[in-house]
Amino acid sequence: MDTDWLDAAESIICYVFKNKEYLEQALSHASAVDSRQESNERLEFLGDAVLGFVVCQAVFEQYPEFEEGDMTKIKSSVVSRKTCSEIAAKLDLGRIIKVGKGMAVTNHIPDSVIGAAYESIIGAIYLDGGIEHARTFILREVDSYIETAANSTHQENYKSVLQMYGQRNNGGAPMYVVLDEKGPDHAKSFEICVELAGTRYPAEW
C-alpha cells in the first residue's frame, strides 16, 4: 500500500481514514486493478445513494416551502454526472486516481471517471466514518449547487417565492381569494387576489 499516495489523497479530501483500504479502493479505476471487485465501482454505487440522501435531506430542511416537484428538480440538478465531475475537478481528484496504463498515457482522465471517483469517495467515507462524516464531505462542496438550483426553482415558482416571503417577514402564508368567475364550466376564468398579513393586493383574472 502506497502510504504517500493515500496521505496526499486524505489531504485533498480533508478526511483521515481508519481503514485505508476503503480509500485505496475508492481511488482505483477498473482499468488499474486485476478484477472489477477491486475497483471503485461498488463504492460508486453506494456513494451515489448516500449523495442523493444527503442532498434530499438538506433540501427538505432548508426549503420547507418547496413541494415535491420543486425538491425533485433540485435533486436532479445537484445529483448529476455533470455536478459530480465539476466537484471532482475542483478537488483535483484526477491527480490521485489510479488508472490503467492505457488511460494514463493520454494525460487526460475523462470527466466521467473522476466524477465516479467522487461518488466512490463518498461511499468510502460513509463505510469508514458513518453518515455524519459523509454529510460533512458532501455539503462542503454541494451546498452552493443546492442554493443555485433552489434559486432557479424559485424563479420558476412564484407561489413558492411569495410563501417564503410571507413566512420570513411574519406575514404568514398568503391566501388566494376568488373574487369573481365567468365563462362556461369547461373554460372558467377566475378573478383572484392575494391576501397577505391582512392586506389584499390588486386582483387579476
Short mmCIF file of C-alpha atoms in Angstrom, two decimals:
data_model
loop_
_atom_site.label_atom_id
_atom_site.label_comp_id
_atom_site.label_asym_id
_atom_site.label_seq_id
_atom_site.Cartn_x
_atom_site.Cartn_y
_atom_site.Cartn_z
CA MET A 1 0.00 0.00 0.00
CA ASP A 2 1.45 3.37 -1.09
CA THR A 3 1.11 5.47 2.07
CA ASP A 4 2.40 8.68 0.44
CA TRP A 5 -0.30 8.43 -2.24
CA LEU A 6 -3.01 7.83 0.35
CA ASP A 7 -1.73 10.63 2.59
CA ALA A 8 -1.96 13.02 -0.37
CA ALA A 9 -5.48 11.81 -1.06
CA GLU A 10 -6.56 12.36 2.54
CA SER A 11 -5.14 15.87 2.40
CA ILE A 12 -7.28 16.66 -0.63
CA ILE A 13 -10.38 15.01 0.82
CA CYS A 14 -9.88 16.51 4.31
CA TYR A 15 -10.74 13.21 5.96
CA VAL A 16 -8.39 10.67 7.58
CA PHE A 17 -9.46 7.06 7.10
CA LYS A 18 -9.31 4.48 9.85
CA ASN A 19 -9.35 1.76 7.18
CA LYS A 20 -7.10 2.90 4.33
CA GLU A 21 -8.29 0.03 2.14
CA TYR A 22 -11.60 1.86 1.60
CA LEU A 23 -9.74 4.88 0.27
CA GLU A 24 -7.43 2.79 -1.91
CA GLN A 25 -10.39 1.03 -3.49
CA ALA A 26 -12.30 4.31 -3.96
CA LEU A 27 -9.40 5.68 -5.99
CA SER A 28 -8.83 2.56 -8.11
CA HIS A 29 -10.43 2.62 -11.56
CA ALA A 30 -11.34 -0.74 -13.11
CA SER A 31 -8.52 -0.30 -15.65
CA ALA A 32 -5.91 -0.29 -12.87
CA VAL A 33 -6.84 -3.47 -10.98
CA ASP A 34 -6.95 -7.19 -11.71
CA SER A 35 -10.67 -7.66 -11.07
CA ARG A 36 -13.74 -5.44 -11.02
CA GLN A 37 -14.31 -6.43 -7.38
CA GLU A 38 -11.14 -4.50 -6.53
CA SER A 39 -12.26 -1.39 -8.44
CA ASN A 40 -14.26 1.55 -7.14
CA GLU A 41 -17.47 0.59 -8.97
CA ARG A 42 -19.29 -0.87 -5.94
CA LEU A 43 -18.30 2.11 -3.79
CA GLU A 44 -19.55 4.41 -6.56
CA PHE A 45 -22.95 2.70 -6.38
CA LEU A 46 -23.11 3.22 -2.61
CA GLY A 47 -21.77 6.76 -2.78
CA ASP A 48 -24.40 7.76 -5.33
CA ALA A 49 -27.14 6.66 -2.91
CA VAL A 50 -25.55 8.47 0.06
CA LEU A 51 -25.11 11.63 -2.02
CA GLY A 52 -28.76 11.51 -3.05
CA PHE A 53 -29.92 11.04 0.55
CA VAL A 54 -27.80 13.88 1.93
CA VAL A 55 -28.91 16.28 -0.80
CA CYS A 56 -32.59 15.35 -0.36
CA GLN A 57 -32.42 15.84 3.41
CA ALA A 58 -30.64 19.19 3.02
CA VAL A 59 -33.23 20.45 0.53
CA PHE A 60 -36.09 19.16 2.70
CA GLU A 61 -34.78 21.01 5.76
CA GLN A 62 -33.56 24.21 4.09
CA TYR A 63 -36.59 24.83 1.85
CA PRO A 64 -39.79 23.96 3.75
CA GLU A 65 -41.87 25.95 1.24
CA PHE A 66 -40.94 23.67 -1.65
CA GLU A 67 -43.28 20.98 -2.87
CA GLU A 68 -42.17 17.51 -4.00
CA GLY A 69 -41.76 18.57 -7.63
CA ASP A 70 -39.54 21.52 -6.68
CA MET A 71 -37.33 19.34 -4.50
CA THR A 72 -37.06 16.74 -7.26
CA LYS A 73 -35.80 19.40 -9.68
CA ILE A 74 -33.07 20.43 -7.26
CA LYS A 75 -32.01 16.85 -6.60
CA SER A 76 -31.86 16.09 -10.34
CA SER A 77 -29.66 19.12 -10.91
CA VAL A 78 -27.30 18.53 -7.98
CA VAL A 79 -27.04 14.72 -8.03
CA SER A 80 -25.87 14.53 -11.63
CA ARG A 81 -22.79 13.37 -13.53
CA LYS A 82 -22.10 16.97 -14.52
CA THR A 83 -22.07 18.25 -10.94
CA CYS A 84 -20.02 15.32 -9.65
CA SER A 85 -17.46 15.85 -12.42
CA GLU A 86 -17.24 19.58 -11.68
CA ILE A 87 -16.69 18.98 -7.96
CA ALA A 88 -14.14 16.23 -8.68
CA ALA A 89 -12.23 18.61 -10.97
CA LYS A 90 -12.35 21.35 -8.34
CA LEU A 91 -10.89 18.93 -5.78
CA ASP A 92 -8.28 17.87 -8.35
CA LEU A 93 -9.16 14.21 -7.90
CA GLY A 94 -7.59 13.41 -11.26
CA ARG A 95 -4.24 13.79 -9.55
CA ILE A 96 -4.87 10.93 -7.13
CA ILE A 97 -6.96 8.45 -9.13
CA LYS A 98 -5.21 5.22 -10.08
CA VAL A 99 -5.93 4.30 -13.72
CA GLY A 100 -4.55 1.76 -16.18
CA LYS A 101 -1.54 2.48 -18.38
CA GLY A 102 -3.64 2.97 -21.48
CA MET A 103 -5.60 5.77 -19.88
CA ALA A 104 -2.63 7.27 -18.09
CA VAL A 105 -0.58 7.86 -21.25
CA THR A 106 -3.24 10.25 -22.60
CA ASN A 107 -2.54 12.64 -19.70
CA HIS A 108 -6.26 13.33 -19.51
CA ILE A 109 -8.60 11.31 -17.36
CA PRO A 110 -12.21 11.54 -18.63
CA ASP A 111 -14.62 13.67 -16.59
CA SER A 112 -16.87 10.64 -16.11
CA VAL A 113 -14.03 8.76 -14.39
CA ILE A 114 -13.19 11.50 -11.90
CA GLY A 115 -16.89 12.12 -11.26
CA ALA A 116 -17.36 8.44 -10.46
CA ALA A 117 -14.35 8.59 -8.13
CA TYR A 118 -16.01 11.44 -6.23
CA GLU A 119 -19.03 9.23 -5.57
CA SER A 120 -16.75 6.34 -4.66
CA ILE A 121 -15.00 8.50 -2.07
CA ILE A 122 -18.38 9.38 -0.58
CA GLY A 123 -19.15 5.67 -0.28
CA ALA A 124 -15.76 5.00 1.29
CA ILE A 125 -16.16 7.78 3.86
CA TYR A 126 -19.63 6.52 4.72
CA LEU A 127 -18.33 2.99 5.37
CA ASP A 128 -15.33 4.23 7.30
CA GLY A 129 -16.83 7.01 9.40
CA GLY A 130 -20.60 6.97 9.07
CA ILE A 131 -23.21 9.30 7.64
CA GLU A 132 -22.14 12.46 9.50
CA HIS A 133 -18.61 12.42 8.09
CA ALA A 134 -20.03 11.69 4.65
CA ARG A 135 -22.51 14.56 5.05
CA THR A 136 -19.72 16.97 6.02
CA PHE A 137 -17.66 15.98 2.98
CA ILE A 138 -20.64 16.28 0.62
CA LEU A 139 -22.12 19.57 1.83
CA ARG A 140 -18.74 21.31 1.89
CA GLU A 141 -18.88 21.37 -1.90
CA VAL A 142 -22.53 20.68 -2.73
CA ASP A 143 -24.20 23.42 -0.66
CA SER A 144 -23.52 26.08 -3.29
CA TYR A 145 -25.01 23.86 -6.02
CA ILE A 146 -28.14 23.33 -3.92
CA GLU A 147 -28.52 27.08 -3.42
CA THR A 148 -28.10 27.80 -7.14
CA ALA A 149 -30.63 25.13 -8.10
CA ALA A 150 -33.07 26.36 -5.44
CA ASN A 151 -32.82 29.95 -6.67
CA SER A 152 -33.53 28.77 -10.20
CA THR A 153 -36.54 26.81 -8.97
CA HIS A 154 -37.79 29.84 -7.03
CA GLN A 155 -37.78 31.89 -10.21
CA GLU A 156 -39.99 29.32 -11.89
CA ASN A 157 -42.44 29.01 -8.97
CA TYR A 158 -43.84 32.39 -7.95
CA LYS A 159 -46.23 30.91 -5.40
CA SER A 160 -43.26 29.38 -3.56
CA VAL A 161 -41.44 32.72 -3.63
CA LEU A 162 -44.45 34.53 -2.18
CA GLN A 163 -44.96 31.88 0.51
CA MET A 164 -41.32 32.12 1.55
CA TYR A 165 -41.54 35.93 1.65
CA GLY A 166 -44.61 35.77 3.90
CA GLN A 167 -43.00 33.29 6.28
CA ARG A 168 -39.76 35.25 6.53
CA ASN A 169 -41.49 38.60 7.08
CA ASN A 170 -44.05 37.42 9.66
CA GLY A 171 -46.88 37.80 7.22
CA GLY A 172 -47.83 34.16 7.37
CA ALA A 173 -48.88 32.10 4.40
CA PRO A 174 -50.57 34.00 1.56
CA MET A 175 -54.25 33.38 0.85
CA TYR A 176 -55.62 33.35 -2.70
CA VAL A 177 -59.14 34.84 -2.66
CA VAL A 178 -61.54 34.23 -5.56
CA LEU A 179 -63.50 37.46 -6.17
CA ASP A 180 -65.40 36.58 -9.32
CA GLU A 181 -65.70 33.97 -12.03
CA LYS A 182 -67.09 33.84 -15.53
CA GLY A 183 -67.38 31.63 -18.58
CA PRO A 184 -68.71 28.12 -19.20
CA ASP A 185 -67.88 25.26 -16.85
CA HIS A 186 -65.37 23.73 -19.26
CA ALA A 187 -63.42 27.02 -19.61
CA LYS A 188 -63.81 29.05 -16.43
CA SER A 189 -61.92 32.27 -15.76
CA PHE A 190 -61.38 33.49 -12.19
CA GLU A 191 -60.58 36.89 -10.70
CA ILE A 192 -58.17 36.27 -7.82
CA CYS A 193 -56.31 38.45 -5.37
CA VAL A 194 -53.59 37.67 -2.85
CA GLU A 195 -54.18 38.45 0.80
CA LEU A 196 -51.09 38.61 2.97
CA ALA A 197 -50.88 39.80 6.58
CA GLY A 198 -54.34 41.33 6.36
CA THR A 199 -53.64 43.26 3.15
CA ARG A 200 -55.38 42.48 -0.13
CA TYR A 201 -53.37 43.19 -3.23
CA PRO A 202 -54.77 44.16 -6.69
CA ALA A 203 -56.66 41.31 -8.33
CA GLU A 204 -56.05 39.76 -11.73
CA TRP A 205 -58.09 37.50 -13.97
#
